[in-house]
Coordinates of C-alpha atoms and ligand atoms in Angstrom, one line a residue:
Q1 CA 16.5 -8.5 -2.3
E2 CA 17.9 -5.2 -1.4
D3 CA 19.1 -4.5 -4.9
Q4 CA 15.8 -5.5 -6.3
F5 CA 14.2 -2.5 -4.2
K6 CA 16.9 0.0 -5.4
K7 CA 16.4 -0.9 -8.8
V8 CA 12.2 -0.4 -8.1
I9 CA 13.4 3.0 -6.8
S10 CA 15.5 4.2 -9.4
H11 CA 13.0 3.0 -12.0
A12 CA 10.1 4.9 -11.0
K13 CA 12.3 7.8 -10.9
E14 CA 13.7 7.5 -14.3
Y15 CA 10.4 6.7 -16.1
G16 CA 8.3 9.3 -14.5
Y17 CA 6.4 7.3 -11.8
I18 CA 7.8 8.7 -8.2
F19 CA 9.9 11.7 -7.6
Q20 CA 11.2 13.0 -4.2
S21 CA 9.1 15.7 -2.9
S22 CA 11.2 19.0 -3.2
E23 CA 13.8 17.4 -4.9
I24 CA 15.8 20.6 -5.4
Y25 CA 15.9 21.4 -1.9
D26 CA 17.2 17.7 -1.1
G27 CA 13.9 16.3 -0.6
L28 CA 11.8 16.0 2.8
S29 CA 11.8 12.7 4.3
A30 CA 9.0 10.2 3.6
V31 CA 7.1 12.7 1.1
Y32 CA 7.0 12.0 -2.3
D33 CA 5.1 13.3 -5.5
Y34 CA 3.6 10.9 -8.3
A35 CA 5.0 12.1 -11.7
Q36 CA 3.4 11.8 -15.2
N37 CA 3.0 8.1 -15.1
G38 CA 2.8 7.8 -11.6
V39 CA -0.2 10.1 -11.3
E40 CA -2.3 7.9 -14.2
L41 CA -1.1 4.8 -12.2
K42 CA -2.3 5.8 -9.1
K43 CA -5.6 7.0 -10.7
N44 CA -6.2 3.6 -12.1
I45 CA -5.6 1.9 -9.0
R46 CA -8.0 4.0 -7.2
E47 CA -10.6 3.6 -10.1
Y48 CA -10.3 -0.4 -9.9
W49 CA -10.9 -0.2 -6.4
W50 CA -13.8 2.3 -6.7
K51 CA -15.5 0.1 -9.1
A52 CA -15.2 -2.8 -7.1
M53 CA -16.4 -1.6 -3.7
V54 CA -18.8 1.4 -5.0
Q55 CA -20.1 0.8 -8.6
M56 CA -20.4 -2.8 -8.3
N57 CA -22.5 -2.8 -5.0
E58 CA -25.7 -1.4 -4.9
N59 CA -25.6 -1.0 -1.0
I60 CA -22.3 0.5 -1.0
V61 CA -22.1 4.4 -1.7
G62 CA -19.2 6.8 -1.5
I63 CA -18.4 10.3 0.0
D64 CA -15.5 12.8 -0.1
A65 CA -14.7 14.1 3.5
S66 CA -12.5 16.7 4.3
I67 CA -9.1 16.3 5.9
L68 CA -9.6 18.8 8.5
M69 CA -12.7 17.7 11.2
H70 CA -13.7 19.1 14.6
P71 CA -11.0 18.5 17.1
T72 CA -13.3 16.2 19.2
T73 CA -13.7 13.6 16.7
W74 CA -9.8 12.8 17.6
K75 CA -10.6 12.8 21.2
A76 CA -13.5 10.6 20.4
S77 CA -11.8 8.0 18.3
G78 CA -8.5 7.8 20.7
H79 CA -6.2 9.4 18.4
V80 CA -5.3 12.1 20.9
D81 CA -4.3 9.6 23.8
A82 CA -3.6 7.0 22.0
F83 CA -2.1 7.2 18.8
N84 CA 1.5 7.2 19.8
D85 CA 4.8 5.5 18.7
P86 CA 7.2 4.9 21.9
L87 CA 10.4 7.1 20.9
I88 CA 13.9 6.8 22.3
D89 CA 17.0 9.6 21.7
N90 CA 20.5 8.7 21.4
K91 CA 22.3 11.2 23.3
D92 CA 25.7 10.6 21.6
S93 CA 24.4 10.5 18.1
K94 CA 21.3 12.9 18.6
K95 CA 19.3 10.4 16.5
R96 CA 15.9 9.5 17.3
Y97 CA 14.3 5.8 16.8
R98 CA 11.3 4.2 17.3
A99 CA 12.0 1.8 20.3
D100 CA 10.2 -0.9 19.5
V101 CA 11.6 -1.1 15.9
L102 CA 15.1 -0.5 17.5
V103 CA 14.4 -3.9 19.6
E104 CA 13.2 -5.5 16.4
D105 CA 16.2 -4.3 14.3
Y106 CA 18.8 -5.5 16.8
C107 CA 17.1 -8.9 17.2
A108 CA 17.3 -9.2 13.3
K109 CA 20.7 -8.2 13.4
I110 CA 21.5 -11.1 15.8
E111 CA 19.4 -13.9 13.8
A112 CA 21.6 -12.6 10.8
K113 CA 24.9 -13.7 12.7
I114 CA 23.1 -16.9 13.5
D115 CA 22.9 -17.3 10.1
K116 CA 26.3 -16.8 9.2
E117 CA 27.7 -19.1 11.5
V118 CA 25.1 -21.6 10.0
K119 CA 26.5 -20.9 6.8
K120 CA 30.0 -21.2 7.9
A121 CA 29.4 -24.5 9.5
A122 CA 27.6 -25.8 6.4
K123 CA 30.8 -25.1 4.3
R124 CA 33.1 -26.6 7.0
F125 CA 31.1 -30.0 7.3
G126 CA 30.0 -30.4 3.8
E127 CA 27.5 -32.8 3.2
S128 CA 27.4 -34.4 6.5
F129 CA 26.1 -31.0 7.9
D130 CA 22.5 -31.1 9.7
K131 CA 21.1 -27.7 10.4
E132 CA 18.7 -28.7 12.8
Q133 CA 21.1 -30.8 14.9
F134 CA 23.6 -27.8 14.6
L135 CA 21.0 -25.0 15.8
A136 CA 19.9 -27.4 18.7
T137 CA 23.5 -28.2 19.9
N138 CA 25.4 -25.2 19.4
G139 CA 25.7 -23.7 22.7
R140 CA 26.2 -20.0 21.6
V141 CA 23.6 -20.1 18.9
L142 CA 21.0 -21.4 21.1
G143 CA 21.7 -19.1 23.9
Y144 CA 21.1 -16.3 21.1
Q145 CA 17.9 -17.8 19.7
E146 CA 16.2 -18.1 23.1
K147 CA 17.4 -14.7 23.9
I148 CA 15.7 -13.3 21.2
N149 CA 12.5 -15.1 21.5
S150 CA 12.4 -14.2 24.7
I151 CA 13.0 -10.4 24.3
L152 CA 10.4 -9.8 21.4
S153 CA 7.9 -11.4 23.7
R154 CA 8.8 -9.1 26.4
L155 CA 8.7 -6.3 24.0
A156 CA 5.1 -7.3 23.1
K157 CA 4.0 -7.0 26.6
S158 CA 5.8 -4.1 27.9
L159 CA 4.4 -2.2 24.8
E160 CA 0.8 -3.4 25.6
N161 CA 1.2 -2.1 29.4
E162 CA 2.6 0.8 28.0
D163 CA 5.6 -0.2 30.4
L164 CA 8.0 2.1 28.8
A165 CA 11.2 1.6 31.3
D166 CA 11.0 -2.0 30.3
V167 CA 11.5 -1.3 26.5
K168 CA 14.8 0.6 27.3
T169 CA 16.0 -2.0 29.4
L170 CA 15.5 -4.6 26.3
I171 CA 17.5 -2.5 24.3
E172 CA 20.2 -2.3 26.8
E173 CA 20.0 -6.2 27.1
L174 CA 20.4 -6.5 23.4
E175 CA 23.5 -4.1 23.6
I176 CA 25.1 -6.5 25.7
A177 CA 24.2 -9.7 24.0
D178 CA 25.4 -8.2 20.9
P179 CA 28.8 -6.4 21.1
L180 CA 28.2 -5.4 17.3
T181 CA 25.6 -3.2 18.3
G182 CA 27.7 -1.7 21.0
S183 CA 26.6 0.1 24.3
K184 CA 24.8 3.5 23.5
N185 CA 23.8 6.4 25.7
W186 CA 20.2 6.4 25.6
T187 CA 17.2 8.8 26.7
D188 CA 13.9 7.0 28.1
V189 CA 11.6 6.1 26.0
K190 CA 8.7 8.7 25.6
Q191 CA 5.6 8.1 23.9
F192 CA 5.2 10.2 20.8
N193 CA 1.8 11.5 19.2
L194 CA 1.8 10.9 15.4
M195 CA -0.9 13.2 14.5
F196 CA 0.2 16.6 12.5
G197 CA -1.4 19.4 14.3
T198 CA -2.2 22.9 12.9
Q199 CA -4.2 25.9 13.9
L200 CA -7.7 26.8 12.4
G201 CA -8.3 30.6 12.5
A202 CA -6.0 33.5 13.0
S203 CA -6.1 35.4 15.9
A204 CA -4.8 34.1 18.9
D205 CA -7.6 33.7 21.6
S206 CA -10.3 32.5 18.6
S207 CA -7.8 29.7 16.8
M208 CA -8.4 26.1 17.7
Q209 CA -5.6 23.5 17.5
V210 CA -6.9 21.1 14.7
Y211 CA -5.2 17.8 13.0
L212 CA -4.5 16.7 9.6
R213 CA -6.6 13.5 9.8
P214 CA -4.4 10.3 10.4
E215 CA -7.1 8.1 9.0
T216 CA -10.0 8.6 6.5
A217 CA -12.5 6.6 8.8
Q218 CA -13.5 9.2 11.0
G219 CA -14.9 11.1 8.2
I220 CA -17.4 8.2 7.4
F221 CA -18.2 7.7 11.0
V222 CA -19.6 11.2 11.8
N223 CA -21.4 11.1 8.4
F224 CA -23.0 7.5 9.2
L225 CA -26.8 8.8 9.9
N226 CA -26.6 11.8 7.2
V227 CA -25.6 9.3 4.5
Q228 CA -28.2 6.4 5.8
K229 CA -30.9 9.2 6.1
T230 CA -30.3 11.1 2.8
G231 CA -29.6 7.8 1.2
R232 CA -32.1 6.0 2.7
M233 CA -29.8 3.0 3.2
K234 CA -30.5 -0.2 4.8
I235 CA -28.4 -2.1 6.8
P236 CA -26.1 -3.8 6.1
F237 CA -24.6 -1.3 3.9
G238 CA -21.3 0.5 3.3
I239 CA -19.6 3.8 2.9
A240 CA -16.4 4.1 0.9
Q241 CA -13.8 6.6 0.8
T242 CA -10.2 7.5 -0.8
G243 CA -8.2 10.4 0.5
K244 CA -5.3 11.6 2.3
A245 CA -4.5 10.7 5.6
F246 CA -1.1 12.3 7.6
R247 CA 0.9 10.6 10.2
N248 CA 4.0 11.8 11.6
E249 CA 6.0 8.4 10.9
I250 CA 9.4 8.3 13.0
V251 CA 10.5 5.3 11.0
A252 CA 10.3 6.6 7.6
R253 CA 11.9 4.3 5.3
Q254 CA 11.3 2.1 2.6
F255 CA 10.3 4.5 -0.1
I256 CA 6.6 4.9 -0.4
F257 CA 5.7 2.0 1.5
R258 CA 5.6 4.2 5.1
M259 CA 4.9 7.8 4.0
R260 CA 4.2 10.8 6.3
E261 CA 1.4 11.9 3.7
F262 CA -0.3 9.1 1.8
E263 CA -3.9 7.9 0.5
Q264 CA -6.3 5.3 2.1
M265 CA -8.9 3.6 0.2
E266 CA -11.4 2.5 3.1
M267 CA -15.1 1.1 3.6
Q268 CA -17.0 0.9 6.5
F269 CA -19.7 -1.6 6.4
F270 CA -22.5 -1.1 8.9
I271 CA -24.2 -4.7 10.2
K272 CA -26.3 -5.9 12.3
P273 CA -24.7 -6.6 16.1
G274 CA -24.1 -10.3 16.2
T275 CA -23.5 -10.8 12.3
Q276 CA -20.1 -9.4 12.5
K277 CA -18.3 -12.7 12.1
E278 CA -19.8 -13.7 8.8
W279 CA -19.3 -10.3 7.5
Y280 CA -15.5 -10.7 8.6
K281 CA -15.2 -13.8 6.7
H282 CA -17.0 -12.3 3.8
W283 CA -14.8 -9.1 3.3
K284 CA -11.5 -11.0 4.0
E285 CA -12.4 -13.4 1.0
T286 CA -13.9 -10.5 -1.3
R287 CA -10.9 -8.3 -0.6
L288 CA -8.3 -11.1 -1.4
K289 CA -10.3 -11.9 -4.4
W290 CA -10.2 -8.4 -5.6
H291 CA -6.3 -8.5 -5.2
L292 CA -5.8 -11.9 -7.1
S293 CA -8.2 -10.3 -9.8
L294 CA -5.1 -8.3 -10.7
G295 CA -3.3 -11.7 -11.4
M296 CA 0.0 -10.6 -9.5
G297 CA 0.5 -14.1 -8.4
E298 CA -1.3 -16.1 -5.7
D299 CA 1.7 -17.2 -3.6
N300 CA 2.7 -13.0 -3.2
Y301 CA -0.5 -13.0 -0.6
R302 CA -1.1 -14.0 2.6
F303 CA -3.5 -13.5 5.6
H304 CA -1.7 -12.5 8.9
D305 CA -4.6 -13.0 11.8
H306 CA -4.1 -10.8 14.6
E307 CA -3.7 -12.0 17.9
K308 CA -3.3 -8.8 20.0
L309 CA -6.3 -6.9 18.9
A310 CA -6.8 -2.9 19.1
H311 CA -9.0 -1.7 21.7
Y312 CA -11.8 -1.2 19.3
A313 CA -11.5 -4.3 17.4
D314 CA -12.8 -7.8 18.0
A315 CA -11.0 -9.6 15.1
A316 CA -8.5 -8.3 12.8
A317 CA -6.4 -9.6 9.9
D318 CA -3.9 -8.1 7.4
I319 CA -3.8 -8.9 3.8
E320 CA 0.1 -9.2 3.6
F321 CA 1.9 -8.9 0.2
K322 CA 5.4 -10.0 -0.9
F323 CA 7.2 -6.7 -1.3
P324 CA 11.0 -6.7 -2.2
F325 CA 11.7 -6.7 1.4
G326 CA 9.6 -9.4 2.2
F327 CA 5.8 -9.9 3.3
K328 CA 4.5 -7.0 4.7
E329 CA 0.8 -5.5 5.4
L330 CA -1.0 -4.1 2.5
E331 CA -4.6 -4.1 3.8
G332 CA -6.4 -4.3 7.0
I333 CA -9.8 -6.0 7.7
H334 CA -11.2 -5.0 11.2
S335 CA -14.1 -6.0 12.9
R336 CA -14.7 -2.8 14.9
T337 CA -17.8 -3.7 16.9
D338 CA -19.8 -0.5 17.7
F339 CA -16.7 1.1 19.5
D340 CA -16.5 4.1 16.9
L341 CA -20.2 5.1 17.0
N342 CA -20.6 4.7 20.5
Q343 CA -17.6 6.8 21.4
H344 CA -18.8 9.5 18.8
E345 CA -22.7 9.4 20.3
E346 CA -20.8 9.8 23.9
F347 CA -18.7 12.9 22.7
S348 CA -21.1 14.7 20.5
G349 CA -24.3 14.0 22.4
K350 CA -26.1 13.1 19.4
K351 CA -27.8 9.6 18.7
L352 CA -26.3 7.7 16.1
Q353 CA -28.4 4.6 16.0
Y354 CA -30.3 3.3 13.3
F355 CA -33.8 1.7 13.2
D356 CA -34.5 -1.2 11.9
H357 CA -38.1 -1.8 10.5
E358 CA -37.8 -5.6 10.3
E359 CA -36.8 -5.9 14.0
N360 CA -38.8 -2.8 14.9
K361 CA -36.0 -1.3 17.2
S362 CA -33.3 0.9 17.2
Y363 CA -29.5 0.0 17.6
V364 CA -26.0 1.6 17.0
P365 CA -24.6 -0.8 14.5
Y366 CA -21.6 -3.0 14.1
V367 CA -18.8 -1.9 11.6
L368 CA -16.7 -4.1 9.3
E369 CA -13.7 -1.9 7.7
T370 CA -11.7 -2.8 4.9
S371 CA -8.6 -0.2 4.3
I372 CA -5.6 -0.2 2.2
G373 CA -2.9 2.5 1.5
L374 CA -3.3 3.4 -2.3
D375 CA 0.6 4.0 -2.2
R376 CA 1.2 0.9 -0.6
M377 CA -1.0 -0.7 -3.4
F378 CA 1.0 1.4 -5.9
L379 CA 4.3 -0.2 -4.6
A380 CA 2.9 -3.6 -4.4
V381 CA 1.9 -3.3 -8.4
F382 CA 5.0 -1.5 -9.3
S383 CA 7.5 -3.7 -7.7
N384 CA 6.1 -7.0 -8.6
S385 CA 5.7 -5.7 -12.2
L386 CA 9.5 -4.7 -12.7
Q387 CA 11.2 -7.7 -14.4
E388 CA 14.3 -8.2 -16.1
E389 CA 14.0 -11.0 -18.9
E390 CA 16.7 -13.2 -20.5
L391 CA 15.5 -12.9 -24.3
E392 CA 16.2 -16.2 -26.7
N393 CA 18.9 -14.1 -28.9
G394 CA 20.9 -13.7 -25.6
T395 CA 20.1 -10.1 -24.9
S396 CA 18.0 -9.1 -21.9
R397 CA 15.0 -6.5 -21.7
V398 CA 13.5 -4.4 -18.2
V399 CA 10.0 -4.6 -19.0
L400 CA 7.3 -3.4 -16.4
K401 CA 4.5 -5.8 -16.8
L402 CA 1.8 -3.8 -15.0
P403 CA -1.2 -5.4 -15.5
A404 CA -3.0 -3.5 -18.4
V405 CA -5.9 -2.3 -16.7
L406 CA -3.7 -0.2 -14.6
A407 CA -1.1 0.6 -17.2
P408 CA -0.8 4.7 -17.5
T409 CA -0.4 4.5 -21.2
K410 CA -2.2 1.5 -23.1
A411 CA -0.6 1.9 -26.5
A412 CA 2.1 3.5 -28.3
I413 CA 1.7 4.6 -31.8
L414 CA 5.2 4.1 -33.7
P415 CA 5.7 5.3 -37.5
L416 CA 8.5 2.9 -38.8
V417 CA 10.1 6.0 -40.5
K418 CA 9.6 9.9 -40.0
K419 CA 8.4 10.0 -43.8
D420 CA 6.1 8.6 -46.4
G421 CA 3.2 9.9 -44.8
L422 CA 3.6 7.2 -41.9
P423 CA 3.5 10.0 -39.1
E424 CA 0.2 11.6 -40.4
I425 CA -1.4 8.1 -40.2
A426 CA 0.1 7.4 -36.8
R427 CA -1.1 10.9 -35.9
K428 CA -4.6 10.0 -37.1
I429 CA -4.9 6.6 -35.2
I430 CA -3.9 8.5 -32.1
N431 CA -6.9 11.0 -32.8
D432 CA -8.9 8.3 -33.1
L433 CA -8.0 6.2 -29.9
K434 CA -7.8 9.0 -27.3
W435 CA -11.4 9.3 -26.6
D436 CA -11.0 5.8 -25.1
F437 CA -7.3 5.3 -23.9
N438 CA -4.2 7.4 -23.2
V439 CA -2.1 6.8 -25.9
A440 CA 1.4 7.8 -27.0
Y441 CA 3.3 9.0 -29.9
D442 CA 7.1 7.9 -30.5
E443 CA 9.1 8.4 -33.8
K444 CA 12.4 8.8 -32.4
D445 CA 15.0 6.0 -32.7
A446 CA 15.2 2.8 -34.5
V447 CA 11.7 0.9 -33.9
G448 CA 13.3 -1.8 -31.8
R449 CA 14.7 0.8 -29.2
R450 CA 11.0 2.4 -29.1
Y451 CA 9.7 -0.9 -28.2
R452 CA 12.2 -1.3 -25.4
R453 CA 11.4 1.9 -24.3
Q454 CA 7.8 1.1 -23.9
D455 CA 8.2 -2.2 -22.3
A456 CA 10.2 -0.3 -19.6
A457 CA 7.4 2.2 -19.2
G458 CA 4.7 -0.6 -18.9
T459 CA 2.9 0.4 -22.0
P460 CA 1.0 -3.2 -23.1
F461 CA 0.6 -2.4 -26.3
C462 CA 3.0 -1.2 -29.5
I463 CA 1.2 -0.3 -32.7
T464 CA 3.5 0.3 -35.8
V465 CA 2.7 2.0 -38.9
D466 CA 4.8 0.7 -41.9
H467 CA 4.8 1.0 -45.8
D468 CA 2.2 -1.9 -46.2
T469 CA 0.0 0.1 -43.8
L470 CA -0.4 2.7 -46.8
E471 CA -1.7 -0.3 -48.9
D472 CA -4.3 -2.3 -46.9
N473 CA -4.9 0.0 -43.7
T474 CA -3.4 -2.7 -41.2
V475 CA -0.7 -2.3 -38.6
T476 CA 1.4 -4.4 -36.6
I477 CA 0.1 -4.7 -32.9
R478 CA 2.8 -5.9 -30.4
H479 CA 2.2 -7.0 -27.0
R480 CA 4.4 -6.1 -24.2
D481 CA 4.5 -9.4 -22.2
T482 CA 4.9 -12.0 -24.9
M483 CA 6.6 -9.7 -27.6
E484 CA 4.2 -11.3 -29.9
Q485 CA 3.2 -9.1 -33.4
K486 CA 0.2 -9.5 -35.2
R487 CA -1.1 -7.8 -38.3
V488 CA -4.3 -6.2 -37.8
K489 CA -6.8 -4.0 -39.1
I490 CA -6.7 -0.2 -38.1
D491 CA -10.5 -0.3 -37.5
D492 CA -9.9 -3.3 -35.1
L493 CA -7.4 -1.7 -32.8
R494 CA -10.3 0.0 -30.5
S495 CA -11.8 -3.3 -29.6
I496 CA -8.6 -5.4 -29.5
I497 CA -7.2 -2.8 -26.7
A498 CA -10.5 -2.7 -25.1
Q499 CA -10.7 -6.3 -24.6
E500 CA -7.4 -6.2 -22.2
V501 CA -7.6 -2.9 -20.5
D502 CA -11.3 -2.3 -19.8
M503 CA -11.8 -2.5 -16.3
Ligands
ATP1 P1 1.3 -0.1 9.8 O1 1.4 -1.0 10.9 O2 2.2 -0.7 8.5 O3 2.1 0.8 10.4 P2 -1.2 0.6 10.4 O4 -1.4 -1.0 10.9 O5 -0.9 1.6 11.2 O6 0.3 0.3 9.2 P3 -3.6 1.1 9.5 O7 -4.0 2.4 10.3 O8 -4.4 0.2 9.3 O9 -2.2 0.8 9.1 O10 -3.8 1.7 7.9 C1 -4.3 1.1 7.1 C2 -3.7 1.0 5.5 O11 -3.2 2.3 5.5 C3 -2.3 0.1 6.0 O12 -2.8 -1.2 5.5 C4 -1.4 0.9 4.9 O13 -1.7 0.1 3.4 C5 -2.0 1.9 5.0 N1 -1.0 3.0 5.4 C6 -0.9 3.1 7.0 N2 0.1 3.8 7.3 C7 0.8 4.2 6.0 C8 1.8 5.2 5.7 N3 2.4 5.7 6.7 N4 2.3 5.1 4.4 C9 1.4 4.9 3.7 N5 0.3 3.7 3.8 C10 0.1 3.5 4.8

């Protein structure tokens, strides 16, 4: 698993998808740049989402709100007071940790030790080994497991009650339980706000503390009435948006899974109070269908229904995806009630109500939200597509099986040799196709090597121009996934490619 993840990261760099930010200065942690292919893949994912959410739905419109907002926004939304992670510093190593993650990591370490013991016993006892019985009767293992379960449930409780002293006690208990983790010298646990702050305005007295938005949602809430009135929208209706969000994440590992600067694709759907259960179900199903439409395997998705709900929600679920490091949240679907609009009414002193002509009354609508990280979706698509295949002739190939609609380059045009007029025909094909698709030209190396290069870069089609082309205006089109080759007319190329890559 870890190996596969390392391959994903190095492939993303080698094939021009993702670079570390400011690499020549040794990078900036949890900040990344999208390279020449990455920017295309990212744009295509965004467009695939926008088309499904905005273009295909008469009652959903888009906006593009700014990153900087009036600071009271974040008071109203609860982010100033409650958008925190519990942090703990190690006095010896001077390292800082997210306390809840530290507890979970310790539990995972102990769990791994139990696994090791189970494997050892299985080897010793051979076929007569019964895992369930071993776990149930082995005192040491049993003790560990009970401890882990109790600690994890106490962790959830103390985080909920913001009882930070308890979190520290749990860390210490785990260190005693597991001699390997070793006892360390910890500070108290403190809450740390995840918002990036900055100053607006130049002079000391007139400048104002503002924040880089930690989510795009609030830009939609504060514009709710503007859009409803100018767009003459009738409930139920949605407002969609894609854009940057910033969080000063402490545990910043796992590549682009958790970044400090990332992009969200969110949609807030405004509904009549009391109808939230139906709409929650509707959007859960609709969003899962969107994911499945990319053909990345049904088994790679699952719902995780939240038991512990955020203060603003009356129901919430994640769509989890099987990343190289296991099932993790990819998208959230939240029933947010009228919490946000009520808060903004209260803090702004402006009415944010909708007049329902059918009901002949005004009310603050309820909201259903779908929220997906664009970068996280990128990682899902990229990691799932990267495959190593054994071929019939005993060799293997690395292939990036991106869904064709999302691939950065749709076709590579390859003249078999660099002479006899073949490059000129290839250029002519490119000049015809580039109006509709991103296409590339490649004449270097033997054609087999060029195929492999395009396979690894994720290009769904290779089109080879050879000497027969001079006679009959046909070319060979090779399909990335099946490696099948077909002879087709140059005039038919556009429609053949469009069939697979049109959104
Ligand atoms: P997590 O529990 O992973 O921190 P979250 O529950 O805080 O995520 P939300 O606030 O619901 O996430 O944000 C919605 C979506 O935005 C997430 O499902 C995820 O895809 C994406 N997202 C959130 N934080 C980050 C981040 N730091 N880097 C990349 N994507 C993120």
